[in-house]
Tab-separated table of C-alpha atoms and ligand atoms in Angstrom:
chain	number	residue	atom	x	y	z
A	1	MET	CA	-56.969	97.861	155.784
A	2	ASN	CA	-53.725	97.113	155.576
A	3	ILE	CA	-52.663	95.969	159.009
A	4	LEU	CA	-48.884	96.185	160.419
A	5	LEU	CA	-48.922	93.745	163.786
A	6	LEU	CA	-45.730	94.120	166.017
A	7	GLY	CA	-43.510	91.051	167.995
A	8	SER	CA	-43.138	87.226	166.614
A	9	GLY	CA	-43.935	84.703	169.862
A	10	GLY	CA	-46.815	82.375	170.187
A	11	ARG	CA	-49.561	84.859	171.097
A	12	GLU	CA	-48.132	87.593	168.319
A	13	HIS	CA	-48.841	84.402	165.751
A	14	ALA	CA	-52.036	83.944	167.973
A	15	LEU	CA	-52.946	87.475	166.475
A	16	ALA	CA	-51.895	87.285	163.077
A	17	TRP	CA	-54.165	83.750	163.113
A	18	LYS	CA	-57.388	85.838	164.460
A	19	LEU	CA	-56.940	89.470	162.594
A	20	ALA	CA	-56.357	87.948	158.814
A	21	GLN	CA	-59.285	86.197	159.026
A	22	SER	CA	-61.210	89.304	159.733
A	23	PRO	CA	-62.724	90.786	156.153
A	24	LEU	CA	-61.434	93.830	157.426
A	25	CYS	CA	-57.895	92.779	156.823
A	26	THR	CA	-56.918	93.969	153.637
A	27	ARG	CA	-53.091	92.736	153.692
A	28	LEU	CA	-51.720	91.864	156.845
A	29	PHE	CA	-47.558	92.786	157.237
A	30	ILE	CA	-45.599	90.794	160.884
A	31	ALA	CA	-42.263	92.680	162.050
A	32	PRO	CA	-40.431	91.241	162.585
A	33	GLY	CA	-42.553	87.500	163.124
A	34	ASN	CA	-41.598	83.882	162.849
A	35	ALA	CA	-41.606	80.951	160.403
A	36	GLY	CA	-45.592	80.833	161.388
A	37	THR	CA	-46.475	84.398	161.130
A	38	THR	CA	-46.012	83.861	157.526
A	39	GLN	CA	-49.286	81.613	156.809
A	40	CYS	CA	-50.863	84.075	157.912
A	41	GLY	CA	-49.509	87.232	156.146
A	42	THR	CA	-46.243	88.607	155.131
A	43	ASN	CA	-42.938	88.640	157.379
A	44	VAL	CA	-41.138	92.739	157.446
A	45	SER	CA	-37.583	92.181	158.949
A	46	ILE	CA	-38.204	94.943	161.553
A	47	GLN	CA	-36.841	95.113	164.387
A	48	PRO	CA	-40.239	96.035	166.845
A	49	THR	CA	-38.373	99.552	168.952
A	50	ASP	CA	-37.361	100.748	165.329
A	51	PHE	CA	-40.193	104.004	165.013
A	52	ASN	CA	-38.242	105.282	162.119
A	53	ALA	CA	-38.321	102.597	160.342
A	54	LEU	CA	-41.742	101.268	161.513
A	55	GLY	CA	-43.713	104.968	160.606
A	56	ALA	CA	-41.516	104.710	156.712
A	57	PHE	CA	-42.980	101.050	156.551
A	58	CYS	CA	-46.933	102.687	157.144
A	59	LEU	CA	-46.168	105.087	155.288
A	60	LYS	CA	-44.785	102.581	152.300
A	61	GLU	CA	-47.125	100.083	152.642
A	62	GLU	CA	-50.936	102.433	153.741
A	63	ILE	CA	-49.792	100.910	156.596
A	64	GLY	CA	-54.336	101.563	158.473
A	65	MET	CA	-53.611	99.516	162.035
A	66	LEU	CA	-50.616	99.173	163.990
A	67	VAL	CA	-51.165	96.218	166.398
A	68	VAL	CA	-48.176	96.182	168.173
A	69	GLY	CA	-47.745	92.672	170.871
A	70	PRO	CA	-45.552	93.219	173.613
A	71	GLU	CA	-44.413	95.261	175.665
A	72	GLU	CA	-40.773	97.669	175.049
A	73	PRO	CA	-41.779	98.999	171.748
A	74	LEU	CA	-45.010	100.791	174.133
A	75	VAL	CA	-43.092	101.417	177.520
A	76	LYS	CA	-40.169	103.109	175.035
A	77	GLY	CA	-43.843	105.539	173.948
A	78	ILE	CA	-44.080	103.950	170.289
A	79	ALA	CA	-47.640	104.921	170.746
A	80	ASP	CA	-46.111	108.484	171.148
A	81	PHE	CA	-43.893	108.632	168.334
A	82	PHE	CA	-46.538	108.042	166.092
A	83	TYR	CA	-49.299	110.873	167.682
A	84	ASP	CA	-47.561	112.866	167.617
A	85	GLU	CA	-46.235	112.715	163.593
A	86	ALA	CA	-49.079	113.866	161.642
A	87	SER	CA	-48.541	111.503	159.440
A	88	LEU	CA	-48.568	108.829	161.281
A	89	ARG	CA	-51.650	109.763	163.437
A	90	SER	CA	-54.272	108.709	161.858
A	91	ILE	CA	-53.303	105.150	161.922
A	92	LEU	CA	-55.774	103.224	163.931
A	93	LEU	CA	-52.864	102.241	167.320
A	94	ILE	CA	-53.073	99.427	169.608
A	95	GLY	CA	-51.191	100.033	173.117
A	96	PRO	CA	-51.126	103.046	174.919
A	97	SER	CA	-48.900	105.678	175.431
A	98	ARG	CA	-45.745	104.921	177.237
A	99	ALA	CA	-47.704	107.235	180.515
A	100	GLY	CA	-50.156	104.223	180.592
A	101	ALA	CA	-47.446	102.159	179.652
A	102	MET	CA	-45.768	102.218	182.205
A	103	LEU	CA	-48.938	100.139	184.336
A	104	GLU	CA	-46.017	97.492	183.826
A	105	GLY	CA	-43.405	99.388	182.888
A	106	SER	CA	-42.467	100.651	186.498
A	107	LYS	CA	-44.233	98.505	189.521
A	108	ALA	CA	-44.212	101.677	191.771
A	109	VAL	CA	-46.191	103.707	189.500
A	110	ALA	CA	-48.465	101.530	189.419
A	111	LYS	CA	-49.016	100.958	192.549
A	112	ALA	CA	-49.309	104.181	193.484
A	113	PHE	CA	-51.642	104.594	190.737
A	114	MET	CA	-53.466	101.573	192.533
A	115	LYS	CA	-53.283	103.265	196.097
A	116	ARG	CA	-55.162	106.637	193.908
A	117	ASN	CA	-57.805	104.708	192.361
A	118	ASP	CA	-57.980	101.821	196.303
A	119	ILE	CA	-58.525	99.432	193.799
A	120	PRO	CA	-56.950	96.302	196.247
A	121	THR	CA	-54.144	95.176	196.183
A	122	ALA	CA	-51.278	94.008	198.457
A	123	ALA	CA	-49.540	96.075	201.183
A	124	TYR	CA	-46.472	97.398	199.536
A	125	ARG	CA	-43.601	100.480	200.824
A	126	VAL	CA	-40.521	101.570	198.219
A	127	PHE	CA	-37.022	101.695	198.619
A	128	ASP	CA	-33.858	102.727	196.826
A	129	ASN	CA	-30.191	103.528	197.218
A	130	HIS	CA	-31.957	106.561	199.190
A	131	SER	CA	-34.183	104.916	201.437
A	132	PHE	CA	-32.516	101.835	201.767
A	133	GLU	CA	-31.049	101.835	204.968
A	134	GLU	CA	-34.855	102.430	205.965
A	135	GLY	CA	-35.216	98.914	204.439
A	136	LEU	CA	-33.726	97.019	206.294
A	137	PRO	CA	-35.776	97.070	209.067
A	138	TYR	CA	-38.719	97.119	207.223
A	139	LEU	CA	-38.034	93.751	206.111
A	140	GLN	CA	-36.934	92.834	209.241
A	141	GLN	CA	-40.384	92.739	210.998
A	142	HIS	CA	-42.016	92.015	207.412
A	143	THR	CA	-44.516	89.102	207.915
A	144	LEU	CA	-42.905	86.171	205.822
A	145	PRO	CA	-42.944	85.126	203.012
A	146	VAL	CA	-42.466	88.770	201.678
A	147	VAL	CA	-42.212	89.355	198.026
A	148	LEU	CA	-39.634	92.082	196.132
A	149	LYS	CA	-39.902	93.397	192.595
A	150	ALA	CA	-37.617	94.577	191.048
A	151	ASP	CA	-39.107	97.864	189.759
A	152	GLY	CA	-38.749	98.491	186.196
A	153	LEU	CA	-39.074	95.885	182.698
A	154	ALA	CA	-37.017	92.565	183.827
A	155	ALA	CA	-38.281	89.842	180.882
A	156	GLY	CA	-40.665	87.989	183.935
A	157	LYS	CA	-37.356	87.438	186.407
A	158	GLY	CA	-37.985	90.698	188.804
A	159	VAL	CA	-39.825	89.031	191.537
A	160	LEU	CA	-39.173	87.125	194.532
A	161	ILE	CA	-40.993	85.616	196.820
A	162	CYS	CA	-38.794	84.935	200.045
A	163	THR	CA	-39.682	82.554	202.132
A	164	SER	CA	-36.538	83.920	205.499
A	165	ARG	CA	-35.037	87.350	206.492
A	166	ASP	CA	-31.504	86.861	205.641
A	167	GLU	CA	-33.141	85.369	201.912
A	168	ALA	CA	-34.443	89.024	201.994
A	169	LEU	CA	-31.839	91.302	202.771
A	170	ALA	CA	-29.642	89.541	200.969
A	171	GLU	CA	-32.056	89.467	197.540
A	172	PHE	CA	-32.963	93.407	199.151
A	173	THR	CA	-28.569	94.072	199.277
A	174	SER	CA	-27.718	92.945	195.301
A	175	MET	CA	-30.908	93.803	193.625
A	176	ILE	CA	-30.281	97.366	195.350
A	177	ARG	CA	-27.034	97.759	196.071
A	178	GLU	CA	-24.587	95.254	193.300
A	179	ASN	CA	-27.550	95.965	190.782
A	180	LYS	CA	-28.959	92.070	190.166
A	181	PHE	CA	-31.505	93.164	187.755
A	182	GLY	CA	-29.182	96.096	186.597
A	183	GLU	CA	-32.021	99.946	186.188
A	184	ALA	CA	-35.301	98.396	186.302
A	185	ALA	CA	-33.683	97.255	190.075
A	186	LYS	CA	-32.872	100.667	190.986
A	187	LYS	CA	-35.970	100.843	193.074
A	188	VAL	CA	-37.805	97.790	195.246
A	189	VAL	CA	-41.488	96.675	196.107
A	190	VAL	CA	-41.398	95.844	198.682
A	191	GLU	CA	-44.989	94.085	199.650
A	192	GLU	CA	-47.077	91.510	200.644
A	193	HIS	CA	-47.530	88.146	200.206
A	194	LEU	CA	-50.895	87.454	198.624
A	195	GLN	CA	-52.335	83.337	199.058
A	196	GLY	CA	-54.535	81.930	196.873
A	197	LEU	CA	-55.076	81.460	192.611
A	198	GLU	CA	-54.121	83.567	189.778
A	199	LEU	CA	-56.190	84.943	186.923
A	200	SER	CA	-54.830	86.726	184.008
A	201	VAL	CA	-58.036	88.865	182.678
A	202	PHE	CA	-57.916	91.082	179.610
A	203	VAL	CA	-59.919	94.484	179.154
A	204	LEU	CA	-59.803	96.113	175.674
A	205	THR	CA	-60.539	99.409	175.852
A	206	ASP	CA	-60.828	103.060	174.306
A	207	GLY	CA	-59.814	104.880	177.238
A	208	ARG	CA	-63.238	105.429	179.330
A	209	ASN	CA	-65.675	102.142	178.190
A	210	TYR	CA	-64.181	99.046	177.771
A	211	VAL	CA	-65.191	95.248	177.180
A	212	VAL	CA	-63.499	92.308	179.243
A	213	LEU	CA	-62.559	89.640	176.694
A	214	PRO	CA	-61.906	85.885	177.997
A	215	GLU	CA	-60.578	85.105	180.713
A	216	ALA	CA	-57.125	83.201	181.655
A	217	LYS	CA	-54.861	81.110	183.682
A	218	ASP	CA	-51.354	80.835	182.567
A	219	TYR	CA	-48.735	77.797	184.112
A	220	LYS	CA	-45.831	79.583	184.522
A	221	ARG	CA	-42.673	77.238	186.524
A	222	ILE	CA	-40.881	74.990	184.279
A	223	GLY	CA	-41.548	71.421	186.067
A	224	GLU	CA	-44.631	69.748	186.404
A	225	GLY	CA	-47.402	70.208	189.505
A	226	ASP	CA	-45.670	74.002	189.493
A	227	THR	CA	-42.462	73.351	191.291
A	228	GLY	CA	-39.338	74.263	189.750
A	229	LEU	CA	-38.031	78.409	188.262
A	230	ASN	CA	-40.734	80.743	185.416
A	231	THR	CA	-40.529	81.188	182.389
A	232	GLY	CA	-42.188	82.789	179.956
A	233	GLY	CA	-45.573	80.958	180.407
A	234	MET	CA	-45.196	76.640	180.064
A	235	GLY	CA	-49.164	76.834	178.896
A	236	ALA	CA	-52.887	78.295	179.934
A	237	VAL	CA	-56.407	77.518	180.198
A	238	SER	CA	-59.135	79.309	178.920
A	239	PRO	CA	-61.759	80.437	180.681
A	240	VAL	CA	-61.048	79.397	184.741
A	241	PRO	CA	-63.415	77.429	186.107
A	242	PHE	CA	-63.299	79.721	189.705
A	243	ALA	CA	-63.869	82.589	187.732
A	244	ASP	CA	-67.984	82.549	187.944
A	245	LYS	CA	-70.536	85.207	187.370
A	246	VAL	CA	-70.236	86.367	191.322
A	247	PHE	CA	-66.100	86.461	190.651
A	248	MET	CA	-65.988	88.092	188.464
A	249	ASP	CA	-68.601	91.155	188.868
A	250	LYS	CA	-66.483	91.444	191.475
A	251	VAL	CA	-63.091	91.721	189.326
A	252	GLU	CA	-65.382	94.523	186.785
A	253	GLN	CA	-67.113	96.238	190.025
A	254	ARG	CA	-63.820	96.450	191.922
A	255	ILE	CA	-60.901	96.685	189.544
A	256	VAL	CA	-61.789	97.302	186.089
A	257	MET	CA	-64.219	100.183	186.679
A	258	PRO	CA	-62.288	102.020	188.709
A	259	THR	CA	-58.941	100.993	186.930
A	260	ILE	CA	-60.282	102.933	183.299
A	261	LYS	CA	-62.172	106.392	185.319
A	262	GLY	CA	-58.380	106.361	187.059
A	263	LEU	CA	-56.710	106.095	183.651
A	264	ALA	CA	-59.669	108.540	182.104
A	265	ALA	CA	-59.570	110.883	185.581
A	266	GLU	CA	-55.552	111.402	185.266
A	267	LYS	CA	-55.783	112.589	181.597
A	268	ILE	CA	-53.744	109.128	179.669
A	269	ARG	CA	-53.932	107.973	176.726
A	270	TYR	CA	-54.652	104.021	176.910
A	271	THR	CA	-56.366	102.331	173.230
A	272	GLY	CA	-55.439	99.181	173.494
A	273	ILE	CA	-55.038	96.327	176.510
A	274	VAL	CA	-55.361	96.373	179.996
A	275	PHE	CA	-53.896	93.082	181.323
A	276	ILE	CA	-54.533	92.087	185.229
A	277	GLY	CA	-52.604	89.446	186.438
A	278	LEU	CA	-55.369	89.042	189.946
A	279	ILE	CA	-55.242	86.488	192.970
A	280	LYS	CA	-57.947	84.803	194.870
A	281	VAL	CA	-57.315	85.169	198.114
A	282	GLY	CA	-60.260	83.881	200.110
A	283	GLU	CA	-63.202	85.043	198.245
A	284	ASP	CA	-62.268	88.526	196.813
A	285	PRO	CA	-59.298	89.452	194.265
A	286	TYR	CA	-56.156	91.120	194.522
A	287	VAL	CA	-53.927	93.050	191.766
A	288	ILE	CA	-50.440	91.585	192.028
A	289	GLU	CA	-49.548	93.175	188.715
A	290	TYR	CA	-50.203	95.382	184.746
A	291	ASN	CA	-49.928	94.475	181.837
A	292	CYS	CA	-49.391	97.073	179.307
A	293	ARG	CA	-50.688	93.731	176.315
A	294	LEU	CA	-52.348	90.603	175.831
A	295	GLY	CA	-51.071	87.864	177.490
A	296	ASP	CA	-48.353	84.495	176.409
A	297	PRO	CA	-48.876	81.801	176.234
A	298	GLU	CA	-52.712	83.209	177.551
A	299	THR	CA	-53.393	85.080	174.068
A	300	GLU	CA	-53.190	81.707	172.401
A	301	VAL	CA	-56.934	80.363	174.745
A	302	VAL	CA	-58.091	83.701	174.195
A	303	LEU	CA	-58.584	84.547	171.106
A	304	PRO	CA	-59.609	80.395	169.648
A	305	ARG	CA	-62.546	81.124	171.965
A	306	LEU	CA	-62.945	84.737	170.345
A	307	GLN	CA	-66.308	84.776	168.671
A	308	ASN	CA	-66.397	88.910	167.211
A	309	ASP	CA	-63.778	90.295	164.050
A	310	LEU	CA	-60.644	91.565	166.150
A	311	VAL	CA	-60.746	93.957	163.549
A	312	GLU	CA	-63.797	95.468	164.605
A	313	LEU	CA	-63.635	95.280	167.403
A	314	PHE	CA	-59.475	97.046	167.827
A	315	GLU	CA	-61.246	99.211	164.828
A	316	MET	CA	-64.201	100.304	167.556
A	317	ALA	CA	-62.198	100.863	170.581
A	318	ALA	CA	-60.104	102.992	168.937
A	319	THR	CA	-61.830	105.272	166.983
A	320	HIS	CA	-63.387	105.034	170.892
A	321	ARG	CA	-66.543	103.511	169.364
A	322	LEU	CA	-65.731	100.667	172.261
A	323	GLU	CA	-70.070	100.742	174.144
A	324	HIS	CA	-71.317	99.153	171.272
A	325	ALA	CA	-69.228	96.098	171.692
A	326	LYS	CA	-70.433	92.856	172.627
A	327	ILE	CA	-68.242	90.432	173.734
A	328	GLN	CA	-68.936	86.432	172.602
A	329	ALA	CA	-67.037	83.356	173.747
A	330	ASP	CA	-66.690	79.994	172.683
A	331	PRO	CA	-68.275	77.826	175.367
A	332	ARG	CA	-66.137	75.031	175.928
A	333	THR	CA	-62.967	75.122	177.126
A	334	ALA	CA	-59.162	75.844	175.721
A	335	CYS	CA	-56.082	74.443	176.605
A	336	THR	CA	-52.252	75.604	175.130
A	337	VAL	CA	-49.286	73.606	175.456
A	338	MET	CA	-46.237	75.085	175.346
A	339	THR	CA	-43.430	72.943	174.370
A	340	VAL	CA	-39.296	74.308	175.246
A	341	SER	CA	-36.159	74.049	174.407
A	342	GLY	CA	-33.653	72.134	176.822
A	343	GLY	CA	-32.337	74.235	179.179
A	344	TYR	CA	-34.988	76.453	179.957
A	345	PRO	CA	-35.637	79.346	181.252
A	346	GLU	CA	-31.755	78.768	182.416
A	347	GLN	CA	-29.241	77.790	179.492
A	348	PHE	CA	-30.519	76.632	175.902
A	349	GLN	CA	-29.370	74.992	172.816
A	350	LYS	CA	-31.225	76.292	169.084
A	351	GLY	CA	-31.100	75.816	165.440
A	352	PHE	CA	-33.021	72.418	166.004
A	353	PRO	CA	-34.656	71.495	163.262
A	354	ILE	CA	-38.507	70.836	163.609
A	355	GLN	CA	-39.219	67.550	162.477
A	356	GLY	CA	-43.611	66.919	162.349
A	357	LEU	CA	-44.886	70.195	160.973
A	358	GLU	CA	-45.913	69.008	157.697
A	359	GLU	CA	-48.972	66.377	159.050
A	360	PRO	CA	-52.150	67.574	159.490
A	361	LEU	CA	-53.275	68.337	163.351
A	362	PRO	CA	-56.422	66.602	164.866
A	363	SER	CA	-59.067	68.145	163.829
A	364	GLY	CA	-60.218	71.674	165.781
A	365	SER	CA	-56.776	71.781	166.815
A	366	LEU	CA	-54.297	74.823	166.599
A	367	LEU	CA	-50.207	74.668	166.248
A	368	PHE	CA	-49.028	78.414	166.898
A	369	HIS	CA	-45.174	79.439	166.312
A	370	ALA	CA	-43.224	81.588	169.288
A	371	ALA	CA	-40.123	80.625	168.273
A	372	THR	CA	-38.877	79.586	164.972
A	373	ARG	CA	-37.173	80.501	161.860
A	374	GLN	CA	-37.831	79.234	158.105
A	375	GLU	CA	-33.525	77.907	157.734
A	376	GLY	CA	-33.391	76.923	154.123
A	377	GLY	CA	-36.425	74.245	153.139
A	378	LYS	CA	-36.589	73.607	157.054
A	379	ILE	CA	-38.243	74.908	160.012
A	380	VAL	CA	-35.770	76.227	162.691
A	381	THR	CA	-35.830	76.481	167.137
A	382	THR	CA	-34.427	80.312	167.551
A	383	GLY	CA	-34.870	80.220	171.278
A	384	GLY	CA	-36.913	79.118	174.570
A	385	ARG	CA	-40.163	78.783	173.919
A	386	VAL	CA	-41.199	77.504	170.813
A	387	LEU	CA	-44.213	76.701	169.601
A	388	THR	CA	-47.257	75.899	171.771
A	389	ALA	CA	-50.821	73.554	170.749
A	390	THR	CA	-53.677	74.505	171.247
A	391	SER	CA	-57.188	72.695	171.496
A	392	PHE	CA	-60.695	72.214	172.674
A	393	GLY	CA	-62.145	70.481	175.126
A	394	SER	CA	-65.559	70.120	176.742
A	395	SER	CA	-63.801	70.817	180.340
A	396	VAL	CA	-60.079	71.575	181.157
A	397	ALA	CA	-59.551	67.962	181.128
A	398	GLU	CA	-60.355	67.063	177.495
A	399	ALA	CA	-58.733	70.001	176.131
A	400	ALA	CA	-55.663	69.479	177.828
A	401	ALA	CA	-55.884	65.945	177.202
A	402	ASN	CA	-56.231	67.131	173.020
A	403	ALA	CA	-53.230	69.857	172.550
A	404	LYS	CA	-51.173	66.823	174.212
A	405	LYS	CA	-52.610	64.407	171.436
A	406	ALA	CA	-51.458	67.304	168.534
A	407	LEU	CA	-47.731	67.201	170.486
A	408	GLU	CA	-47.716	63.720	169.206
A	409	LYS	CA	-45.804	63.835	165.559
A	410	ILE	CA	-43.794	66.912	166.548
A	411	SER	CA	-40.076	66.686	167.374
A	412	PHE	CA	-37.200	68.812	167.327
A	413	GLN	CA	-33.976	67.974	169.515
A	414	GLU	CA	-34.404	67.840	173.569
A	415	MET	CA	-37.690	69.427	173.370
A	416	TYR	CA	-39.431	69.526	176.258
A	417	PHE	CA	-43.527	70.435	177.691
A	418	ARG	CA	-45.236	69.609	180.420
A	419	LYS	CA	-48.164	67.366	180.719
A	420	ASP	CA	-49.701	68.606	183.615
A	421	ILE	CA	-51.635	72.168	182.555
A	422	GLY	CA	-54.144	73.129	183.609
A	423	PHE	CA	-54.304	69.557	186.820
A	424	GLU	CA	-56.435	71.801	189.398
A	425	PHE	CA	-58.684	71.887	187.526
A	426	ALA	CA	-59.063	67.681	186.303
B	501	AMP	P1	-45.251	89.693	187.680
B	501	AMP	O1	-44.147	89.520	186.948
B	501	AMP	O2	-45.653	90.337	188.675
B	501	AMP	O3	-46.455	89.395	187.572
B	501	AMP	O4	-44.454	88.205	189.243
B	501	AMP	C1	-44.492	87.160	189.074
B	501	AMP	C2	-45.075	86.005	189.325
B	501	AMP	O5	-45.277	86.225	190.868
B	501	AMP	C3	-46.413	85.923	189.625
B	501	AMP	O6	-47.337	85.319	188.411
B	501	AMP	C4	-46.725	85.207	191.487
B	501	AMP	O7	-46.704	84.119	190.616
B	501	AMP	C5	-45.815	86.470	192.238
B	501	AMP	N1	-46.384	87.441	192.878
B	501	AMP	C6	-45.745	88.455	192.059
B	501	AMP	N2	-46.574	89.208	193.921
B	501	AMP	C7	-47.481	88.621	194.785
B	501	AMP	C8	-47.469	88.569	195.498
B	501	AMP	N3	-47.876	89.876	196.720
B	501	AMP	N4	-48.297	87.448	196.710
B	501	AMP	C9	-47.846	86.282	195.962
B	501	AMP	N5	-47.636	86.343	195.057
B	501	AMP	C10	-46.888	86.924	193.700
B	502	LIG	N1	-47.870	85.305	180.479
B	502	LIG	C1	-48.112	86.314	181.577
B	502	LIG	C2	-47.204	87.204	180.759
B	502	LIG	O1	-47.351	87.490	179.566
B	502	LIG	O2	-46.773	88.464	181.190
């Protein structure tokens, strides 16, 4: 089967690496891909939101499976576009319909879905321009800290944790009245702050049945010790020591099952990944967010641990046969450490050549490109998160040490990475 994968980050390089290993994969194309994905297949210069061009490409290259990496095409309705077009409908598409993707595309939609389906999450209210005046007294009496979330997609930047009432009122005002996050913040979810360790859980569903992939924890802050600004993700580990069987059983019973049941009951077409971002409060899991795709950089530790054939799993999902699937995971710990451009997540420069890519990696380590491009004879940086090294170990500390060792030969101007990924489990 020929496969087309959409996206260009570290998640997509890891997906391309895993898909290409399957005997079921004949040709793999990545649109648009990066310098790393060319090791696994053929890059195609089409943007993931150019549905017409993607449809034409799929017909020309006889694509049998379309795997959607990032959220944007899903929220814009790529699955509906392919479903509605008779000549494209038979392509196995990994990614939910637009209605399903709204679990990520609108925090208000996600919260209402959780409420209807009795899924544990932080208490909340939604405000917009019309209810702005009611929001002010609501914030005045809210416990601190209070969490403000822009409703729509905001590339991970739409969440504010306010520790004072003045800050909360000022941010609330600038989100709703001054369009701080643009369209995304026309509605604001105000929610209770939950204190605890976070966990990313990835569920692959065919709309009725599901399997839970290895869990992961990512490290979102730029600075060591989880300090400084939020980023797309600076590293990840899998498995996560506190996610033991007792806890994961609660996650499955209280969150995963009602989520999948709710999607089916509400007739939302959902083939693909439900990424549940949750937080452990005391001994209990609460949902912080849903995403409609795999996480980045979580994918860079989840897929190296996954021993199943990913094309086979995706095929079972797209043909509604997931009840026959059983997940096999490498019991060792995987850790990934992301290198970023100096200045990220604020202003940074790009276009710097990357040295050391031709050096052999320590055995068992993997290097996934996230923002790179081939330029003449060189590979150069093209974004904030540049590349990530994934390594294994018998503990989090050993896996993290191996990932840092794998980065020893890699360098580019102003390269930065956190040296403490996995620190709380060391
Ligand atoms: P989100 O974009 O919803 O993933 O939120 C980004 C980050 O904000 C999360 O990973 C959490 O660290 C934090 N966060 C979001 N909601 C809450 C909450 N209710 N309580 C505590 N932290 C939160
Ligand atoms: N690492 C979090 C995300 O992909 O949204």
